[in-house]
Structure formats: structure tokens, C-alpha cells
Tab-separated table of C-alpha atoms in Angstrom:
chain	number	residue	atom	x	y	z
W	1	MET	CA	0.306	0.263	-0.313
W	2	ASP	CA	1.167	3.566	-1.034
W	3	LEU	CA	1.726	5.581	2.361
W	4	ARG	CA	2.817	8.748	-0.051
W	5	PRO	CA	0.094	10.806	0.718
W	6	ARG	CA	-0.703	10.159	4.047
W	7	SER	CA	2.958	10.934	5.454
W	8	HIS	CA	2.231	14.607	4.158
W	9	PRO	CA	1.554	17.309	6.249
W	10	THR	CA	-1.207	18.464	5.057
W	11	TYR	CA	-2.686	14.932	5.253
W	12	LEU	CA	-1.963	15.400	9.259
W	13	ALA	CA	-3.480	18.507	9.083
W	14	PHE	CA	-6.981	17.053	7.138
W	15	VAL	CA	-6.777	14.748	10.474
W	16	VAL	CA	-6.285	17.142	13.171
W	17	HIS	CA	-8.796	19.455	11.509
W	18	ARG	CA	-11.504	16.830	11.289
W	19	VAL	CA	-10.358	15.180	14.747
W	20	SER	CA	-10.660	18.563	16.237
W	21	GLY	CA	-14.290	19.367	14.491
W	22	LEU	CA	-15.851	15.685	15.136
W	23	LEU	CA	-15.444	16.190	19.132
W	24	LEU	CA	-15.868	20.248	18.807
W	25	ALA	CA	-19.681	19.129	17.483
W	26	LEU	CA	-20.175	16.634	19.864
W	27	PHE	CA	-19.100	18.700	22.969
W	28	LEU	CA	-20.898	21.467	21.486
W	29	PRO	CA	-24.921	21.048	22.764
W	30	LEU	CA	-23.456	19.721	26.313
W	31	HIS	CA	-21.714	22.802	26.752
W	32	PHE	CA	-24.553	25.057	25.912
W	33	TRP	CA	-26.990	22.953	27.890
W	34	ALA	CA	-24.783	22.897	30.503
W	35	LEU	CA	-24.346	27.156	30.604
W	36	GLY	CA	-28.003	27.323	29.716
W	37	THR	CA	-28.482	25.689	33.056
W	38	ALA	CA	-26.196	27.045	34.879
W	39	ILE	CA	-26.832	30.734	34.118
W	40	SER	CA	-30.578	30.784	35.148
W	41	GLY	CA	-29.056	32.138	38.672
W	42	GLU	CA	-25.776	33.757	39.707
W	43	ALA	CA	-24.975	30.810	42.493
W	44	ARG	CA	-25.961	27.637	39.989
W	45	LEU	CA	-23.445	29.483	37.931
W	46	ASP	CA	-21.055	29.939	41.063
W	47	GLY	CA	-21.245	26.465	41.597
W	48	LEU	CA	-20.639	25.272	37.994
W	49	LEU	CA	-17.327	27.725	37.583
W	50	ARG	CA	-16.209	26.621	41.055
W	51	TRP	CA	-16.932	22.314	40.030
W	52	THR	CA	-14.337	23.511	36.741
W	53	GLU	CA	-11.464	24.231	39.805
W	54	ASN	CA	-10.156	20.585	39.883
W	55	PRO	CA	-6.985	19.628	37.546
W	56	ILE	CA	-8.771	17.555	35.536
W	57	ALA	CA	-11.868	20.385	34.203
W	58	LYS	CA	-8.827	22.527	34.093
W	59	ALA	CA	-6.329	19.775	31.648
W	60	ALA	CA	-10.297	18.974	30.292
W	61	GLU	CA	-10.585	22.523	29.216
W	62	THR	CA	-6.634	23.148	27.766
W	63	VAL	CA	-8.016	20.691	25.533
W	64	LEU	CA	-10.327	22.263	24.286
W	65	VAL	CA	-9.209	25.680	23.863
W	66	VAL	CA	-6.026	23.777	21.968
W	67	LEU	CA	-8.719	21.990	19.694
W	68	LEU	CA	-10.726	25.015	19.475
W	69	ALA	CA	-7.732	27.042	18.296
W	70	ALA	CA	-7.244	24.045	15.783
W	71	HIS	CA	-9.767	24.048	14.234
W	72	LEU	CA	-10.222	27.758	13.987
W	73	ALA	CA	-6.110	27.730	12.700
W	74	GLY	CA	-6.996	24.812	9.832
W	75	GLY	CA	-9.660	25.713	8.874
W	76	LEU	CA	-8.790	29.706	7.816
W	77	ARG	CA	-6.263	27.360	6.387
W	78	VAL	CA	-8.850	25.560	4.353
W	79	LEU	CA	-10.535	28.853	2.935
W	80	ALA	CA	-7.587	30.757	2.045
W	81	LEU	CA	-6.524	27.597	0.135
W	82	GLU	CA	-10.214	27.691	-1.864
W	83	PHE	CA	-11.105	31.133	-1.431
W	84	LEU	CA	-7.281	32.836	-2.254
W	85	GLY	CA	-6.136	30.008	-4.203
W	86	TRP	CA	-2.931	29.787	-1.476
W	87	ARG	CA	-1.770	27.079	-2.450
W	88	SER	CA	1.857	27.604	-1.984
W	89	ARG	CA	3.924	27.420	1.038
W	90	GLN	CA	1.070	24.706	2.930
W	91	LYS	CA	3.809	23.128	4.797
W	92	ASP	CA	4.432	26.557	6.410
W	93	MET	CA	0.770	27.398	6.680
W	94	VAL	CA	0.582	23.822	8.185
W	95	ALA	CA	3.428	24.574	10.921
W	96	VAL	CA	1.450	28.464	11.585
W	97	SER	CA	-2.005	26.749	12.368
W	98	ALA	CA	-0.375	24.504	15.246
W	99	GLY	CA	1.840	26.772	16.812
W	100	ILE	CA	-1.836	29.216	16.829
W	101	ALA	CA	-2.841	26.111	18.704
W	102	LEU	CA	-0.495	25.356	21.251
W	103	LEU	CA	0.055	28.677	21.845
W	104	PHE	CA	-2.864	29.541	22.701
W	105	GLY	CA	-3.347	26.334	25.029
W	106	LEU	CA	-0.356	27.629	26.426
W	107	VAL	CA	-1.206	31.267	26.852
W	108	PHE	CA	-4.640	29.773	28.736
W	109	LEU	CA	-2.672	27.148	30.773
W	110	LEU	CA	-0.296	30.040	32.493
W	111	ASN	CA	-3.056	31.919	32.902
W	112	VAL	CA	-5.626	28.946	34.588
W	113	VAL	CA	-3.188	27.405	36.800
B	1	MET	CA	-22.744	2.977	-32.028
B	2	SER	CA	-26.614	3.613	-32.617
B	3	GLY	CA	-26.694	2.974	-28.216
B	4	ALA	CA	-24.573	5.311	-27.985
B	5	SER	CA	-25.991	7.976	-30.330
B	6	ASP	CA	-29.655	6.591	-28.091
B	7	ARG	CA	-28.167	7.413	-25.078
B	8	ARG	CA	-26.789	11.235	-26.302
B	9	ARG	CA	-30.664	11.744	-27.223
B	10	ALA	CA	-31.809	10.110	-24.197
B	11	GLU	CA	-29.365	12.494	-21.916
B	12	PRO	CA	-31.448	15.708	-21.942
B	13	GLN	CA	-34.595	14.155	-21.544
B	14	GLY	CA	-32.988	12.221	-18.832
B	15	ARG	CA	-32.156	15.348	-17.126
B	16	SER	CA	-35.077	16.678	-17.517
B	17	GLY	CA	-37.523	14.038	-17.056
B	18	GLY	CA	-38.562	12.073	-13.806
B	19	VAL	CA	-35.407	9.710	-13.321
B	20	ASN	CA	-32.546	12.417	-12.970
B	21	ARG	CA	-34.660	14.931	-10.347
B	22	PRO	CA	-33.987	13.059	-7.136
B	23	ARG	CA	-30.124	13.204	-7.847
B	24	ASN	CA	-30.558	16.943	-9.177
B	25	ARG	CA	-31.726	18.439	-5.761
B	26	SER	CA	-29.620	16.466	-3.771
B	27	ALA	CA	-26.840	18.075	-5.961
B	28	ARG	CA	-28.658	21.338	-5.211
B	29	GLY	CA	-29.127	20.509	-1.714
B	30	GLU	CA	-25.501	19.269	-0.636
B	31	THR	CA	-24.534	22.226	-2.950
B	32	HIS	CA	-26.524	24.970	-0.259
B	33	LEU	CA	-24.999	23.354	2.594
B	34	TRP	CA	-21.632	23.010	1.110
B	35	VAL	CA	-21.998	26.932	0.723
B	36	VAL	CA	-24.007	27.628	4.806
B	37	GLN	CA	-20.635	25.231	5.751
B	38	ARG	CA	-18.761	27.767	4.337
B	39	LEU	CA	-20.453	31.215	5.488
B	40	THR	CA	-20.914	29.979	8.840
B	41	ALA	CA	-17.285	29.242	8.982
B	42	MET	CA	-16.363	32.681	8.141
B	43	LEU	CA	-18.605	34.150	10.653
B	44	LEU	CA	-16.395	31.199	12.967
B	45	ALA	CA	-13.366	32.646	11.940
B	46	ILE	CA	-14.016	35.726	13.829
B	47	ALA	CA	-16.686	34.927	16.408
B	48	VAL	CA	-14.140	32.485	17.457
B	49	LEU	CA	-11.145	34.615	17.784
B	50	VAL	CA	-13.377	36.641	20.430
B	51	HIS	CA	-14.043	33.823	21.808
B	52	LEU	CA	-10.621	31.875	22.526
B	53	VAL	CA	-8.869	35.716	23.313
B	54	MET	CA	-12.259	36.035	26.006
B	55	ILE	CA	-11.050	32.833	27.313
B	56	VAL	CA	-7.469	33.319	27.764
B	57	THR	CA	-7.918	36.381	29.123
B	58	ALA	CA	-11.041	36.228	31.703
B	59	VAL	CA	-9.787	32.728	33.545
B	60	ARG	CA	-6.632	35.330	34.066
B	61	GLY	CA	-7.363	35.523	38.481
B	62	GLY	CA	-9.740	33.090	38.521
B	63	LEU	CA	-14.012	33.424	36.913
B	64	SER	CA	-17.151	34.107	39.247
B	65	ALA	CA	-20.999	34.655	38.062
B	66	ALA	CA	-20.430	38.267	38.914
B	67	GLU	CA	-18.249	39.164	36.813
B	68	ILE	CA	-19.210	36.851	33.719
B	69	LEU	CA	-22.565	38.856	33.756
B	70	SER	CA	-21.623	42.175	34.950
B	71	ARG	CA	-19.856	41.950	31.112
B	72	THR	CA	-22.921	40.459	29.650
B	73	ARG	CA	-26.346	41.533	31.564
B	74	GLY	CA	-28.690	43.571	29.137
B	75	ASN	CA	-24.993	44.225	26.540
B	76	GLU	CA	-27.410	44.021	23.351
B	77	ALA	CA	-23.583	43.634	21.467
B	78	TRP	CA	-22.942	40.815	23.329
B	79	LEU	CA	-26.596	39.206	22.591
B	80	VAL	CA	-26.544	39.376	19.050
B	81	PHE	CA	-22.772	38.414	19.271
B	82	TYR	CA	-23.393	35.293	21.458
B	83	VAL	CA	-26.973	34.362	19.195
B	84	ALA	CA	-25.413	34.210	15.572
B	85	PHE	CA	-22.596	32.843	16.866
B	86	ALA	CA	-24.644	30.079	18.297
B	87	LEU	CA	-26.303	30.010	15.365
B	88	ALA	CA	-23.951	29.339	13.344
B	89	ALA	CA	-21.864	26.795	15.648
B	90	GLY	CA	-24.803	24.634	15.438
B	91	LEU	CA	-24.971	24.661	11.407
B	92	HIS	CA	-21.295	23.923	10.561
B	93	GLY	CA	-21.143	21.612	13.796
B	94	ALA	CA	-24.210	19.454	12.562
B	95	ILE	CA	-23.110	19.785	8.288
B	96	GLY	CA	-19.210	18.243	9.694
B	97	LEU	CA	-21.043	15.869	11.648
B	98	ARG	CA	-22.873	14.979	8.893
B	99	ASN	CA	-20.104	14.774	6.637
B	100	ILE	CA	-18.174	12.171	8.407
B	101	ALA	CA	-20.979	10.475	8.617
B	102	ALA	CA	-21.983	10.465	4.909
B	103	GLU	CA	-17.950	9.508	4.359
B	104	THR	CA	-17.721	6.461	7.041
B	105	ILE	CA	-20.414	5.059	8.151
B	106	GLY	CA	-22.748	5.762	4.472
B	107	LEU	CA	-25.233	8.161	6.421
B	108	ARG	CA	-26.591	9.831	3.201
B	109	GLY	CA	-30.015	11.466	2.136
B	110	ARG	CA	-32.658	14.401	2.114
B	111	ARG	CA	-33.995	12.353	5.285
B	112	ALA	CA	-30.592	12.101	7.159
B	113	ASP	CA	-29.509	15.816	5.845
B	114	LEU	CA	-33.077	17.011	7.526
B	115	ALA	CA	-32.197	15.146	10.843
B	116	TRP	CA	-28.838	16.655	10.941
B	117	VAL	CA	-29.744	20.278	10.408
B	118	ALA	CA	-32.642	19.817	13.131
B	119	ALA	CA	-29.727	19.433	15.226
B	120	GLY	CA	-27.767	22.176	14.431
B	121	LEU	CA	-30.581	24.442	15.252
B	122	VAL	CA	-31.408	22.204	18.582
B	123	THR	CA	-27.977	22.468	19.562
B	124	ALA	CA	-27.916	26.172	18.640
B	125	GLY	CA	-31.758	26.884	20.544
B	126	PHE	CA	-29.523	25.442	23.387
B	127	GLY	CA	-26.735	28.475	22.384
B	128	ILE	CA	-29.469	31.079	22.254
B	129	ARG	CA	-31.375	29.713	25.441
B	130	ALA	CA	-27.683	30.840	27.532
B	131	ALA	CA	-26.875	33.885	25.117
B	132	ILE	CA	-29.981	35.557	26.581
B	133	GLY	CA	-29.102	33.772	30.167
B	134	LEU	CA	-25.836	35.903	29.751
B	135	TYR	CA	-28.193	39.383	28.577
B	136	ALA	CA	-31.425	38.806	30.983
């Protein structure tokens, strides 16, 4: 089996975009529902926020921030490719996308810990 | 030869006739979903950037309900932003899931598409409920 096309960084970018999109789309209804329920009172919202203070929730939030930033940066690359015809330097654009995702994750982690 | 010429003659008839109509409708539906996916992507590019910057700055020093609500209560600009964000995210996510389901498990067709759009609108509804809660 020829795996050459799959060894290209843009294939990895495709996989990251798809997996991050899938996980975010599954998380989204839960996020909206929990927020909508908690927002009904200041005490309830404070209760939810206190619950997210534990290390596991913080780690999960960091992963979500990285996934969201990765999906955003990867999505901008796809839009640039489709609508602006930016076909050159795709490896660099993939690297910049990954850098943006990790940067947001790191800044979030630094601020939240 | 005659078979090929028959096919050539039959093609325009087939396109306007009943046989290919579902396929044309399906292609049109596919195009509509693609356009919605890209338009919501463009809107989300801005909204997600604002949301991410907000997240990483707001968590500094801890979050409280009073702090969040003081920023959003009675603020029409945030309400419009979050309603548009929730609608775009709900539809974008559902169309993305629909594409993955079609490619991986072969879940296709008009009924499946309608179910995905409905799921997207329900998700958006949850988000809009939260946005109204932040405003009211």
C-alpha cells in the first residue's frame, strides 16, 4: 500500500481538522446546555465555575482550547486555499496553524494555573 | 454506435425528466449545505477568535458569575454576538458531523440531511437560551 500522500503534513492537518471538528461538535450541545442551565441563577453559575476548578477539568479545558484554536487555524488555511487560491507554502501554513493552537493552549494554561 | 447515439439523444430528456430529478435535488442540497458550511466558517473565524481571546484573558485570576454577568447583562452587542455565534456553531457542527457520517458510515440522503440540520438548530437553540440567560 502506497502511504506517500498520507505522510505529507497537509494530510496530518486534515486529520487534526477532522478530529478537532468532530470532538468540538460533540461537545458543543453539552456546553450550551450546561451553560444555559447554570446561567439561570448567579449561585448556580458560581457552582459550575467552582466545579471547573479541579485539575482534571482544567486539563480538559486546556485540551478544548487547543482543539478550538487548531480547528480555527486549520479552517482559515482551508478557506485561504479554497477562496484565495493560496496553494504555495502549505507546509509553512500547517506549521503556523499548529503554532497558533499550541500558543493559545499555553497562554490559557499559564493564566488558569 | 446506435446505443451511444441513443444515449446522447436520451441524455437531455433524462436530465429534465423524472429519472434524474432526485439526483439534481440532492446535488442542489449538497451545494446549499456547502455554502452554509463556508459562510458559517467565515463568521466563526471572527467569533472563535474573539471567544478564544476572551477565554484566555478572563480566566486570569479566576472566574466568577458576578464578573461574567456584569459584562453581559443588558448588553445588546454581546447578545447579538452570542446568538449569531450559537447559530453559526450549531449549523457548522451539524453539517460537519453529517459529512463525517456520510463518508465513514455511508449515512446519506434527504432525511439524514434534514435530521442533521434539525440537530444543528436544536444545538443552536441551547446556545441561544444560554445567550439570553447571559443578557437577561
